[in-house]
Amino acid sequence: MKVRDRWERWEALDAAALFVVFDDPDLIRRTMLDGIDPEALPFPVLVDRDRRTYDAWGLARARRRDIWLDPNVYKVYWRLLRAGDKLRPGGTDVYQLGGDFVIAPDGAIAYARPQQRDDRPPVGELLNAAKASRSS
Amino acid sequence: MPSAPQPGDPAPELALPDLSGETHGLADLPGRPVLVSFLRHAG
């Protein structure tokens, strides 16, 4: 969670964050959090088991070729393995895509980047959107 | 399935339980910028 590493920059904007996941909470604790106490995070990790919220926010499922023919997927695995990480069991649906949104203080969408494949915007781009949403 | 909201659209509703079962949502955070990040699968 790169956002957590630069959390002071979000605090400086008096911004909040909500992270949403859909997997089983036990799997999330074992893999994504990997021992981190969720209570110690500066934002909640929310669970959408039936993915109704993913659907309501228009988050699609990837096409097979967009996941398995994406060279970045293999680069990430290779980097993790070289760093001594271990392969972990995958989640319940490797094709479900996510996305990042910044909501302005007035409740309107200020920034929207639903995933088309397994990619994420730079944290700086999200911070800039949050900052701009304060002045618009 | 609806399409993803675009800039300028009102944010769709979001209220979900955390890992302890306590509900959080956008309605709890009025007047602040909020990053909403939907993640892919765990692991």
Tab-separated table of C-alpha atoms in Angstrom:
chain	number	residue	atom	x	y	z
A	1	MET	CA	0.000	0.000	0.000
A	2	LYS	CA	2.056	2.872	-1.319
A	3	VAL	CA	-0.489	5.393	-0.020
A	4	ARG	CA	0.345	4.363	3.553
A	5	ASP	CA	4.049	5.123	2.994
A	6	ARG	CA	3.214	8.717	2.086
A	7	TRP	CA	0.311	9.132	4.488
A	8	GLU	CA	1.612	12.409	5.947
A	9	ARG	CA	0.983	14.047	2.562
A	10	TRP	CA	-2.670	12.949	2.721
A	11	GLU	CA	-2.924	14.197	6.300
A	12	ALA	CA	-1.560	17.584	5.208
A	13	LEU	CA	-4.560	17.846	2.851
A	14	ASP	CA	-6.951	16.663	5.585
A	15	ALA	CA	-7.864	13.903	3.147
A	16	ALA	CA	-9.247	10.515	4.070
A	17	ALA	CA	-8.975	7.156	2.348
A	18	LEU	CA	-11.126	4.070	2.085
A	19	PHE	CA	-9.652	0.851	0.714
A	20	VAL	CA	-12.079	-1.741	-0.561
A	21	VAL	CA	-11.329	-5.428	-1.041
A	22	PHE	CA	-13.592	-8.343	-1.912
A	23	ASP	CA	-11.730	-11.420	-0.705
A	24	ASP	CA	-12.347	-13.358	2.478
A	25	PRO	CA	-11.165	-11.333	5.518
A	26	ASP	CA	-8.912	-14.201	6.697
A	27	LEU	CA	-7.169	-14.277	3.305
A	28	ILE	CA	-6.757	-10.498	3.405
A	29	ARG	CA	-5.150	-10.675	6.845
A	30	ARG	CA	-2.757	-13.441	5.754
A	31	THR	CA	-1.722	-11.990	2.394
A	32	MET	CA	-2.447	-8.336	1.741
A	33	LEU	CA	-1.904	-7.216	5.338
A	34	ASP	CA	0.722	-9.893	6.069
A	35	GLY	CA	0.724	-9.397	9.830
A	36	ILE	CA	-0.103	-5.677	9.870
A	37	ASP	CA	-2.796	-4.876	12.417
A	38	PRO	CA	-5.635	-3.261	10.420
A	39	GLU	CA	-6.428	-1.128	13.473
A	40	ALA	CA	-2.967	0.429	13.135
A	41	LEU	CA	-3.626	1.646	9.587
A	42	PRO	CA	-4.683	5.284	9.181
A	43	PHE	CA	-7.613	4.237	6.950
A	44	PRO	CA	-10.155	1.418	7.062
A	45	VAL	CA	-9.965	-1.661	4.860
A	46	LEU	CA	-13.534	-2.403	3.809
A	47	VAL	CA	-14.840	-5.743	2.632
A	48	ASP	CA	-17.306	-6.121	-0.240
A	49	ARG	CA	-17.754	-9.902	-0.341
A	50	ASP	CA	-20.612	-9.936	-2.859
A	51	ARG	CA	-18.979	-7.151	-4.921
A	52	ARG	CA	-22.166	-5.134	-5.141
A	53	THR	CA	-20.156	-1.962	-4.522
A	54	TYR	CA	-17.590	-2.947	-7.169
A	55	ASP	CA	-20.523	-3.338	-9.570
A	56	ALA	CA	-22.170	-0.065	-8.500
A	57	TRP	CA	-18.891	1.752	-9.213
A	58	GLY	CA	-18.687	0.162	-12.654
A	59	LEU	CA	-15.579	-1.926	-12.018
A	60	ALA	CA	-15.263	-4.544	-14.703
A	61	ARG	CA	-13.650	-7.945	-14.937
A	62	ALA	CA	-10.519	-8.171	-17.038
A	63	ARG	CA	-10.224	-10.170	-20.200
A	64	ARG	CA	-7.921	-13.169	-19.806
A	65	ARG	CA	-5.378	-11.817	-22.274
A	66	ASP	CA	-5.159	-8.488	-20.424
A	67	ILE	CA	-3.926	-10.317	-17.334
A	68	TRP	CA	-1.833	-13.207	-18.628
A	69	LEU	CA	-0.321	-11.485	-21.679
A	70	ASP	CA	0.655	-8.404	-19.690
A	71	PRO	CA	4.475	-8.486	-19.308
A	72	ASN	CA	4.205	-6.299	-16.216
A	73	VAL	CA	2.552	-9.169	-14.340
A	74	TYR	CA	5.649	-11.310	-14.853
A	75	LYS	CA	8.005	-8.434	-14.049
A	76	VAL	CA	6.246	-7.952	-10.723
A	77	TYR	CA	6.408	-11.682	-9.892
A	78	TRP	CA	10.069	-11.840	-10.865
A	79	ARG	CA	10.937	-8.803	-8.744
A	80	LEU	CA	9.097	-10.240	-5.729
A	81	LEU	CA	10.738	-13.642	-6.057
A	82	ARG	CA	14.192	-12.102	-6.433
A	83	ALA	CA	13.538	-10.078	-3.280
A	84	GLY	CA	12.929	-13.325	-1.412
A	85	ASP	CA	9.162	-13.138	-1.368
A	86	LYS	CA	7.227	-16.354	-1.555
A	87	LEU	CA	4.425	-17.244	-3.905
A	88	ARG	CA	1.114	-16.900	-2.176
A	89	PRO	CA	-2.281	-18.336	-2.908
A	90	GLY	CA	-4.238	-16.097	-5.219
A	91	GLY	CA	-7.522	-14.494	-4.346
A	92	THR	CA	-10.924	-15.734	-5.305
A	93	ASP	CA	-11.099	-13.974	-8.674
A	94	VAL	CA	-7.961	-12.836	-10.464
A	95	TYR	CA	-10.046	-11.174	-13.201
A	96	GLN	CA	-11.918	-8.693	-11.007
A	97	LEU	CA	-10.488	-5.247	-11.660
A	98	GLY	CA	-10.270	-2.396	-9.175
A	99	GLY	CA	-9.856	1.315	-9.565
A	100	ASP	CA	-8.956	4.572	-7.882
A	101	PHE	CA	-11.272	7.514	-7.350
A	102	VAL	CA	-10.847	10.830	-5.570
A	103	ILE	CA	-14.021	12.301	-4.161
A	104	ALA	CA	-14.106	16.091	-3.765
A	105	PRO	CA	-15.237	17.661	-0.470
A	106	ASP	CA	-18.639	18.375	-2.092
A	107	GLY	CA	-19.180	14.665	-2.787
A	108	ALA	CA	-18.563	14.773	-6.548
A	109	ILE	CA	-16.052	12.581	-8.329
A	110	ALA	CA	-12.874	14.630	-8.855
A	111	TYR	CA	-10.756	11.855	-10.387
A	112	ALA	CA	-11.667	8.473	-11.787
A	113	ARG	CA	-9.360	5.730	-12.952
A	114	PRO	CA	-11.149	2.397	-13.180
A	115	GLN	CA	-8.631	-0.288	-14.091
A	116	GLN	CA	-8.543	-1.699	-17.605
A	117	ARG	CA	-5.847	-4.177	-16.593
A	118	ASP	CA	-3.551	-4.629	-13.589
A	119	ASP	CA	-2.233	-1.096	-13.320
A	120	ARG	CA	-2.400	1.705	-10.779
A	121	PRO	CA	-1.837	5.452	-11.068
A	122	PRO	CA	1.165	6.980	-9.286
A	123	VAL	CA	0.362	8.121	-5.741
A	124	GLY	CA	1.457	11.645	-6.700
A	125	GLU	CA	-1.295	11.795	-9.322
A	126	LEU	CA	-3.892	10.899	-6.684
A	127	LEU	CA	-2.478	13.456	-4.264
A	128	ASN	CA	-2.619	16.157	-6.935
A	129	ALA	CA	-6.245	15.283	-7.639
A	130	ALA	CA	-7.103	15.494	-3.934
A	131	LYS	CA	-5.329	18.848	-3.670
A	132	ALA	CA	-7.077	20.227	-6.765
A	133	SER	CA	-10.451	19.054	-5.470
A	134	ARG	CA	-10.042	21.375	-2.489
A	135	SER	CA	-9.639	24.439	-4.678
A	136	SER	CA	-12.289	23.702	-7.302
B	1	MET	CA	-23.634	-3.150	-14.656
B	2	PRO	CA	-23.394	0.668	-14.559
B	3	SER	CA	-20.342	2.342	-16.059
B	4	ALA	CA	-17.719	3.843	-13.759
B	5	PRO	CA	-18.499	7.357	-12.526
B	6	GLN	CA	-16.718	10.182	-14.282
B	7	PRO	CA	-15.362	13.465	-12.887
B	8	GLY	CA	-18.256	15.733	-12.007
B	9	ASP	CA	-20.654	12.875	-11.313
B	10	PRO	CA	-21.927	12.417	-7.766
B	11	ALA	CA	-20.071	9.588	-6.047
B	12	PRO	CA	-22.095	6.370	-5.915
B	13	GLU	CA	-23.050	5.173	-2.469
B	14	LEU	CA	-20.359	3.429	-0.494
B	15	ALA	CA	-20.886	1.966	2.984
B	16	LEU	CA	-19.213	-1.330	3.878
B	17	PRO	CA	-17.970	-3.221	6.935
B	18	ASP	CA	-14.289	-3.226	7.833
B	19	LEU	CA	-12.415	-6.357	8.891
B	20	SER	CA	-13.934	-6.074	12.371
B	21	GLY	CA	-17.469	-5.651	11.055
B	22	GLU	CA	-17.755	-1.906	11.746
B	23	THR	CA	-19.385	0.004	8.878
B	24	HIS	CA	-17.583	2.952	7.238
B	25	GLY	CA	-18.617	5.011	4.272
B	26	LEU	CA	-18.391	8.248	2.349
B	27	ALA	CA	-21.254	9.692	4.382
B	28	ASP	CA	-18.930	9.614	7.432
B	29	LEU	CA	-16.407	11.897	5.702
B	30	PRO	CA	-18.242	15.045	4.561
B	31	GLY	CA	-16.237	18.087	3.508
B	32	ARG	CA	-12.966	16.225	2.979
B	33	PRO	CA	-11.271	14.854	-0.127
B	34	VAL	CA	-11.468	11.059	-0.006
B	35	LEU	CA	-9.390	8.542	-1.914
B	36	VAL	CA	-11.482	5.465	-2.657
B	37	SER	CA	-9.269	2.638	-3.805
B	38	PHE	CA	-10.800	-0.637	-4.952
B	39	LEU	CA	-8.169	-3.334	-4.900
B	40	ARG	CA	-7.822	-6.447	-6.981
B	41	HIS	CA	-7.615	-9.873	-5.363
B	42	ALA	CA	-5.613	-10.434	-2.206
B	43	GLY	CA	-2.377	-12.375	-2.488
